[in-house]
Short mmCIF file of C-alpha atoms in Angstrom, two decimals:
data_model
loop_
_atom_site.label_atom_id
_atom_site.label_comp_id
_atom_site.label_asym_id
_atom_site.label_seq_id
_atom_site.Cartn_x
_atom_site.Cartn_y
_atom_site.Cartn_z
CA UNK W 1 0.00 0.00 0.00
CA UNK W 2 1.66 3.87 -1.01
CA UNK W 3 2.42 5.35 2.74
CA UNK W 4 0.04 7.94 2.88
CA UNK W 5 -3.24 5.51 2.10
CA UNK W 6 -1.84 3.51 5.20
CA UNK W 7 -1.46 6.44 7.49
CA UNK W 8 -5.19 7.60 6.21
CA UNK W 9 -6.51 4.10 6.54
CA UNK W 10 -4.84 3.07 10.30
CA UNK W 11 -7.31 3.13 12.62
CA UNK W 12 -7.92 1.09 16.29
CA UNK W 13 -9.11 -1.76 15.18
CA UNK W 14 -10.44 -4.24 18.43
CA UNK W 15 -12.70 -6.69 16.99
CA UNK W 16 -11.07 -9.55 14.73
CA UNK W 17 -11.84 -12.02 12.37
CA UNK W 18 -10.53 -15.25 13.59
CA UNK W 19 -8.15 -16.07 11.03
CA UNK W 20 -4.72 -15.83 11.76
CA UNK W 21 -2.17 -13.51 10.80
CA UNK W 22 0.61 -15.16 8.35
CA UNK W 23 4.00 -15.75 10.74
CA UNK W 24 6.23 -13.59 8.18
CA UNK W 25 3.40 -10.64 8.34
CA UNK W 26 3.89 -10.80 12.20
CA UNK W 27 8.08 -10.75 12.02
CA UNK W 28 7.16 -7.73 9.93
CA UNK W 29 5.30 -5.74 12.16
CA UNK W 30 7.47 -6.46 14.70
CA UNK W 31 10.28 -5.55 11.96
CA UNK W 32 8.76 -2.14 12.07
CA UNK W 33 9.26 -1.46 15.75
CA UNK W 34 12.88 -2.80 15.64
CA UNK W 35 14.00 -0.44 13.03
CA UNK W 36 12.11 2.90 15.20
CA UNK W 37 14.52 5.12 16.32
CA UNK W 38 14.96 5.91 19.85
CA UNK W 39 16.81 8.35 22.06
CA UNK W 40 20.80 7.69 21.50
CA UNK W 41 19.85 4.49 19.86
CA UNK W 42 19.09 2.71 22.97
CA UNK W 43 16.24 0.41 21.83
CA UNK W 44 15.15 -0.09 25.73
CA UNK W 45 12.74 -2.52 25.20
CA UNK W 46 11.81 -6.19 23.62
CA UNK W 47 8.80 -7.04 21.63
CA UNK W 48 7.43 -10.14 22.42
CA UNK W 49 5.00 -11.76 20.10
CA UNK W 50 2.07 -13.88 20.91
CA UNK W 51 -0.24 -16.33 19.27
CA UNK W 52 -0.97 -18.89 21.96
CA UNK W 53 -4.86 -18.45 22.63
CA UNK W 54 -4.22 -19.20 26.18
CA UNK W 55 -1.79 -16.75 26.46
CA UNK W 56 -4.12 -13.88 24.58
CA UNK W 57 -7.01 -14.95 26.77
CA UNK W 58 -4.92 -14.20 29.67
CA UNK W 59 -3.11 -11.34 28.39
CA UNK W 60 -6.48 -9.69 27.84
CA UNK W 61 -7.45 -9.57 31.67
CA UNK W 62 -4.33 -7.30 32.67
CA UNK W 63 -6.44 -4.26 31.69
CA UNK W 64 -10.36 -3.06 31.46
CA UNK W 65 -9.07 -2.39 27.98
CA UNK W 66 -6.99 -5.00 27.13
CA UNK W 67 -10.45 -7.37 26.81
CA UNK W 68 -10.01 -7.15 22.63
CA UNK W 69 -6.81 -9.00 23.09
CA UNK W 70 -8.70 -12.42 23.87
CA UNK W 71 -10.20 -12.43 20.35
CA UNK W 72 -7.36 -11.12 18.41
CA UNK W 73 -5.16 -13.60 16.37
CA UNK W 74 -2.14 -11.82 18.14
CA UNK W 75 -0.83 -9.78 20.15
CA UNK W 76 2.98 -8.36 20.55
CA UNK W 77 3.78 -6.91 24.56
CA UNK W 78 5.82 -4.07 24.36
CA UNK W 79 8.47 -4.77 27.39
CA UNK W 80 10.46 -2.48 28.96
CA UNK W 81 13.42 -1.99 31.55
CA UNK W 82 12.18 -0.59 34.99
CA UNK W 83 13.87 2.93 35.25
CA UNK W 84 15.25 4.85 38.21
CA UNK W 85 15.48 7.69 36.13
CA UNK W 86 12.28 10.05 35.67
CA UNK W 87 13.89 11.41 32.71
CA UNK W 88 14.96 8.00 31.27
CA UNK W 89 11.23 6.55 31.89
CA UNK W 90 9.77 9.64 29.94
CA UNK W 91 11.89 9.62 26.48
CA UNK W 92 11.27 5.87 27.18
CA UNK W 93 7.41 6.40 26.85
CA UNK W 94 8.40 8.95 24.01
CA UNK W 95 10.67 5.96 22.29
CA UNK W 96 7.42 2.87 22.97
CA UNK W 97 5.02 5.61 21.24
CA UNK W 98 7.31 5.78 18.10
CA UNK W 99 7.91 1.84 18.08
CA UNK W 100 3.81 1.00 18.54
CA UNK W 101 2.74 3.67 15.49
CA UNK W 102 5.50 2.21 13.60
CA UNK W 103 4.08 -1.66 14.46
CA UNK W 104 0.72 -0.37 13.62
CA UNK W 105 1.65 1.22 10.15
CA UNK W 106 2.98 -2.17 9.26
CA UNK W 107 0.35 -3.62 9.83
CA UNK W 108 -1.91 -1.59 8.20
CA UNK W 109 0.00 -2.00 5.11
CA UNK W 110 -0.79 -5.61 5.55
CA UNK W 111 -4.40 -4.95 5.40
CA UNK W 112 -3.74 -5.71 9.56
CA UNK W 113 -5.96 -3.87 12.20
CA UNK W 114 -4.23 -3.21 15.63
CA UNK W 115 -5.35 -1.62 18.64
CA UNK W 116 -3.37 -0.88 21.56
CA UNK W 117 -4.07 -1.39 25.12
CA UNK W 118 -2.06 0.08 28.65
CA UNK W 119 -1.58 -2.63 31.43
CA UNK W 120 -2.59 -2.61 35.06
CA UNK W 121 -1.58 -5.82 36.48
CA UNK W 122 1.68 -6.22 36.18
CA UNK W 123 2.67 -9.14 38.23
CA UNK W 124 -0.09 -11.24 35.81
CA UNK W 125 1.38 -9.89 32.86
CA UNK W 126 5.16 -10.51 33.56
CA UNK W 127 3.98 -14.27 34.68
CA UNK W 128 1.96 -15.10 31.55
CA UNK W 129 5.37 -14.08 29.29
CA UNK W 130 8.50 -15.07 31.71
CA UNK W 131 8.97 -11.43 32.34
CA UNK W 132 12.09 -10.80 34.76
CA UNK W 133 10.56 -8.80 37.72
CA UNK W 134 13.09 -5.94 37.01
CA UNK W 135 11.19 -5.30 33.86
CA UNK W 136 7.80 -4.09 33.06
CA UNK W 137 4.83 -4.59 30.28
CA UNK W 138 4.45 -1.82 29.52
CA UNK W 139 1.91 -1.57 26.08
CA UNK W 140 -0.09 -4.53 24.69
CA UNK W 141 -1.08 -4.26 20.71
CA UNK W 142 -4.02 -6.77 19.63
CA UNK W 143 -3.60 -7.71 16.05
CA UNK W 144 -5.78 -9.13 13.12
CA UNK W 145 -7.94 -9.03 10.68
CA UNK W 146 -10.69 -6.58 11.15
CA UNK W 147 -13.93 -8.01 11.21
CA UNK W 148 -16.34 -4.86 10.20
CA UNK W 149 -15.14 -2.90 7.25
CA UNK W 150 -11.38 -3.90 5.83
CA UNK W 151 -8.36 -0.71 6.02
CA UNK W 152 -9.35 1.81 3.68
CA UNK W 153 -7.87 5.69 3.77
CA UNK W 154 -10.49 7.74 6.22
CA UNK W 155 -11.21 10.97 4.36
CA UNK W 156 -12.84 12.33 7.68
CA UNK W 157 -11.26 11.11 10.88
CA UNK W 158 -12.58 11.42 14.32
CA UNK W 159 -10.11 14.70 15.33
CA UNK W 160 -10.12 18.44 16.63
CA UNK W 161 -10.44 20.88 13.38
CA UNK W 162 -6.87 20.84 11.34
CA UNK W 163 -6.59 24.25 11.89
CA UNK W 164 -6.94 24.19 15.83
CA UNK W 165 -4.30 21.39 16.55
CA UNK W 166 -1.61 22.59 13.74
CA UNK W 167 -0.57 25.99 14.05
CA UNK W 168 1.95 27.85 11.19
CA UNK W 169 4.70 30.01 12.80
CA UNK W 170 3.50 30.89 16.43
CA UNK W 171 0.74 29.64 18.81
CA UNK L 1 6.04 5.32 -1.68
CA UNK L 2 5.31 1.89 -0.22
CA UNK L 3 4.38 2.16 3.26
CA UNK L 4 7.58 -0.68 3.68
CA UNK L 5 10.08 1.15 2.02
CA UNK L 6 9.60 3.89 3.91
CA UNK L 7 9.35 2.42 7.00
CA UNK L 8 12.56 0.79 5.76
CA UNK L 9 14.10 4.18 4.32
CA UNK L 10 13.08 6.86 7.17
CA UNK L 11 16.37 7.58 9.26
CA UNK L 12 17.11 10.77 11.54
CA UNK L 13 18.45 13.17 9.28
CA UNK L 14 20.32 16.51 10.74
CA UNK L 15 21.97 18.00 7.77
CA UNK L 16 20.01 19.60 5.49
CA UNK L 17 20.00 20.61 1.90
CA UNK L 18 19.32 24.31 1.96
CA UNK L 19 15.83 24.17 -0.63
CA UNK L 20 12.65 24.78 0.81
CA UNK L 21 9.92 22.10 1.38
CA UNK L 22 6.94 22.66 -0.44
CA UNK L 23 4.20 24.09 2.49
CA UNK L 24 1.62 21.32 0.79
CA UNK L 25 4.19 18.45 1.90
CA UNK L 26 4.05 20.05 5.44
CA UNK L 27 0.51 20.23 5.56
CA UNK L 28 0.72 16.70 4.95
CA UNK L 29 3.15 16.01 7.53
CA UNK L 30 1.98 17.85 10.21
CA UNK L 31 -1.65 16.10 8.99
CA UNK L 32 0.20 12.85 9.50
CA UNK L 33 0.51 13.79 13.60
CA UNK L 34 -3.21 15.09 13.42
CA UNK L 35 -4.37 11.85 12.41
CA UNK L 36 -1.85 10.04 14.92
CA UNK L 37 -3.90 7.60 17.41
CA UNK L 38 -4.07 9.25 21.35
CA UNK L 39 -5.26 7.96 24.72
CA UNK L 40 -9.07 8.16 24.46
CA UNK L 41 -8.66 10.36 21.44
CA UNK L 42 -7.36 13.29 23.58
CA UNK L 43 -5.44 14.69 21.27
CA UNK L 44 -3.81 16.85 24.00
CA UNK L 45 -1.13 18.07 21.44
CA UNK L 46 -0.75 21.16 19.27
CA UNK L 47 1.71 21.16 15.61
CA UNK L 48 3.39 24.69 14.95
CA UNK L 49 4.88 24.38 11.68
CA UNK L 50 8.02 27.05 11.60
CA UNK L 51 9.48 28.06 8.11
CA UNK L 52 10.83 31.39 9.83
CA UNK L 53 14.68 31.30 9.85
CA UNK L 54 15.06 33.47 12.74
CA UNK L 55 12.66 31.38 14.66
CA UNK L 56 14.37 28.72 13.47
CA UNK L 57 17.91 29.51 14.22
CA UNK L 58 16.88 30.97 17.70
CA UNK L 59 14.90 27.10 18.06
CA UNK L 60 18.54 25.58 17.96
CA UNK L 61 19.76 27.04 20.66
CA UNK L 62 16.80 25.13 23.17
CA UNK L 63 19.27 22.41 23.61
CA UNK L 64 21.95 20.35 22.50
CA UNK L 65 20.22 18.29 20.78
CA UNK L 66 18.50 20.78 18.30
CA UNK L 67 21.31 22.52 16.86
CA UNK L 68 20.35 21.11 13.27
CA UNK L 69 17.19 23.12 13.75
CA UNK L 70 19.10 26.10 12.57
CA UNK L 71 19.78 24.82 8.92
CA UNK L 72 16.48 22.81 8.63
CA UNK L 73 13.85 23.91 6.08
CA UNK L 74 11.58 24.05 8.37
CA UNK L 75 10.45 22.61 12.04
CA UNK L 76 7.32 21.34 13.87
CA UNK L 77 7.12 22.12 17.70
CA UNK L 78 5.11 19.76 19.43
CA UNK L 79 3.23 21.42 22.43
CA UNK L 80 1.61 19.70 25.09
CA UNK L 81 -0.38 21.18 28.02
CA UNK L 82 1.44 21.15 31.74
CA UNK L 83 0.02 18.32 33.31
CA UNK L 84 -0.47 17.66 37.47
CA UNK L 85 -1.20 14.11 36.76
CA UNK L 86 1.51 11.70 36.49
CA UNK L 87 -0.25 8.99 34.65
CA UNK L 88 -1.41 11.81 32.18
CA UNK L 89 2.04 13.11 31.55
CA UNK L 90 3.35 9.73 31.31
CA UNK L 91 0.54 8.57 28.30
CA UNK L 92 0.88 11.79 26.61
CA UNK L 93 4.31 11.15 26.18
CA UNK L 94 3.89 7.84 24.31
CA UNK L 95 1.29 9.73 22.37
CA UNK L 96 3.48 11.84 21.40
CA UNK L 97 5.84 9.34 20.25
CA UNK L 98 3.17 8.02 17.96
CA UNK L 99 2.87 11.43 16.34
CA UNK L 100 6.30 11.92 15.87
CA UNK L 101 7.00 8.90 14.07
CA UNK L 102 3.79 9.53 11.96
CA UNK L 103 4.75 12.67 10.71
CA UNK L 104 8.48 11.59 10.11
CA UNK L 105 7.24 8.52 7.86
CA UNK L 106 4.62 11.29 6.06
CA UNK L 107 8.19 12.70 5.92
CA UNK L 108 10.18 9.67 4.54
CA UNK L 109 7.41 9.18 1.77
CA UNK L 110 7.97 12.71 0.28
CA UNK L 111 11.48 12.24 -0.02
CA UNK L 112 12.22 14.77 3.02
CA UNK L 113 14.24 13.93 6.11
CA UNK L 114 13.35 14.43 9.32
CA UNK L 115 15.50 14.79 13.17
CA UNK L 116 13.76 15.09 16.26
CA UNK L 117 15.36 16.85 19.53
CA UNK L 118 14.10 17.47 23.22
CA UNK L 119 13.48 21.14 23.98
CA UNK L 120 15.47 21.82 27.29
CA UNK L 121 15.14 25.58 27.66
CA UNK L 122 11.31 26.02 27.91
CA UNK L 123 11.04 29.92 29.07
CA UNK L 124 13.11 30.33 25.41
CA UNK L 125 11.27 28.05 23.27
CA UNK L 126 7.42 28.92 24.77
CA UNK L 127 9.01 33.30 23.97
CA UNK L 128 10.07 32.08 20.55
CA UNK L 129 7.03 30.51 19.54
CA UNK L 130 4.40 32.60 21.79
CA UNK L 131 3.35 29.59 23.58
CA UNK L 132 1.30 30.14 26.75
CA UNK L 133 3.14 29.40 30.26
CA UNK L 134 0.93 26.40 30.78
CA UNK L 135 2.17 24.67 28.23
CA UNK L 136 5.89 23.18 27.17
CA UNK L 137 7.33 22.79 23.88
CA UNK L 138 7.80 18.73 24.25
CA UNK L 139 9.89 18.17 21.22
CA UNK L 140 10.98 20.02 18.03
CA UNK L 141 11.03 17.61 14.43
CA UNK L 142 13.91 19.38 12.26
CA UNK L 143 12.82 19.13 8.51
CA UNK L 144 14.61 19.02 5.15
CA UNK L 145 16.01 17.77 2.18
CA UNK L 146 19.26 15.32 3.28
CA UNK L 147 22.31 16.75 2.55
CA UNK L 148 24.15 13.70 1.89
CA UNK L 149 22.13 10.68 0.46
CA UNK L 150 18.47 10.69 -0.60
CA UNK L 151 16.37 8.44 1.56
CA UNK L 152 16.24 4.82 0.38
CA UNK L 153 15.29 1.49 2.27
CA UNK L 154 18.43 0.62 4.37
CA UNK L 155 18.96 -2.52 4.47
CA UNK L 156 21.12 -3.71 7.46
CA UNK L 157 19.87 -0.30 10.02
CA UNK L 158 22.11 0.12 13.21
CA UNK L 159 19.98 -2.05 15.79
CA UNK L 160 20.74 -4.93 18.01
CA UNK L 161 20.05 -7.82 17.04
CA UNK L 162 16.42 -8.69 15.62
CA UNK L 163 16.15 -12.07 18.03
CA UNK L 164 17.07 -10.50 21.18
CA UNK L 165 14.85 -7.53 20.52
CA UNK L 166 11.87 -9.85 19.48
CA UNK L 167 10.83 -12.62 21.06
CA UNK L 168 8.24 -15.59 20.60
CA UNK L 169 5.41 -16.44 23.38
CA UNK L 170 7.89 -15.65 25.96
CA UNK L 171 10.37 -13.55 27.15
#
């Protein structure tokens, strides 16, 4: 798909068709967020991808809205060091921002929907995937196929008037 | 361009080519944040697009980090409200991570490169741009032409490697 069409057409997608998503489509999305920049290069995290239905089920009780995760044919948990740093924890926030819209572009290419979800518990989460204790989840993204209407570029999204979020020169 | 190739091709660029980018391809870059994804569509953000070169040499001076401001064709200040609430502050920033890398693939696709910096001088940056006190300029996107070579996939990018960055089921 040309790269504007998918950045018109990504949208949160959280109900799926059950059909899975092709292995090499997956290593691609995930592709995506390994090649995001972050600050200095660090790449403070690991993406961890899941298609075990057991796994999803239980990933999608970590958060009131995690619950599309149960039904979607993946999901990849965004992992991340625990910082001491304040500053460190908020370019790393910055950095999993970058790394999810870059996951979720992919996909979209891919005719993929995704829809991303915080966490709450943390000690579940870090016990369904083997997660050291020194490390957090941090994001969730569900992935698969939508199961309304497919990716198509949104000529009208759901936003604040163009002219009241982008500014030219000064606020 | 196809939404993997520029995924593929975007890199941070900081030297710039001293042509101007067309203000319709920054319309559609800065429209590239405004259709970014936020928590609970909040879209607590605003875009100030800055072709000025005074504003944008005095920009480069906000911190280290943005001294490639000064020759860019142009920059987009990302501003964010002040927020009391930690958790706020804390999804806003991966928010704004989301936007960023939306606008620099918009970038990538046009053939223009893109650098982002932290702002670390807020009383200068808010005066430059007239930004109220309530709110900070978050992070400045330098914009141009590439000085050196034109933006094409790269095929082996500086990461670790893909394996230990992505994992399967489990940590």
């Amino acid at each position: 798909m040309e790269t504007w069409d998918a950045i018109r057409a990504r949208r949160n997608v959280r109900t799926y068709r059950p059909d899975p998503v092709p292995a090499a489509d997956l290593d691609r999305i995930a592709e995506a967020g390994w090649r995001a920049p972050s600050a200095s290069n660090r790449q403070q995290w690991n993406f961890i991808v899941v298609t075990d239905r057991g796994q999803l089920e239980a990933l999608s009780t970590v958060w009131r809205g995690a619950r599309h995760i149960a039904t979607a044919a993946a999901a990849i948990a965004l992992v991340v060091p625990q910082f001491d740093d304040d500053r460190m924890r908020t370019v790393n926030q910055y950095d999993l921002g970058q790394a999810t819209y870059a996951m979720m572009l992919a996909a979209a290419d891919l005719g993929v929907g995704t829809g991303h979800s915080s966490v709450g518990g943390q000690e579940a989460a870090r016990k369904i995937l083997g997660v050291p204790d020194d490390h957090d989840v941090a994001y969730l993204i569900g992935i698969g196929y939508p199961a309304d209407r497919p990716l198509k570029p949104i000529v009208k999204p759901d936003r604040l008037p163009f002219d009241e979020v982008v500014r030219r020169g000064h606020w």
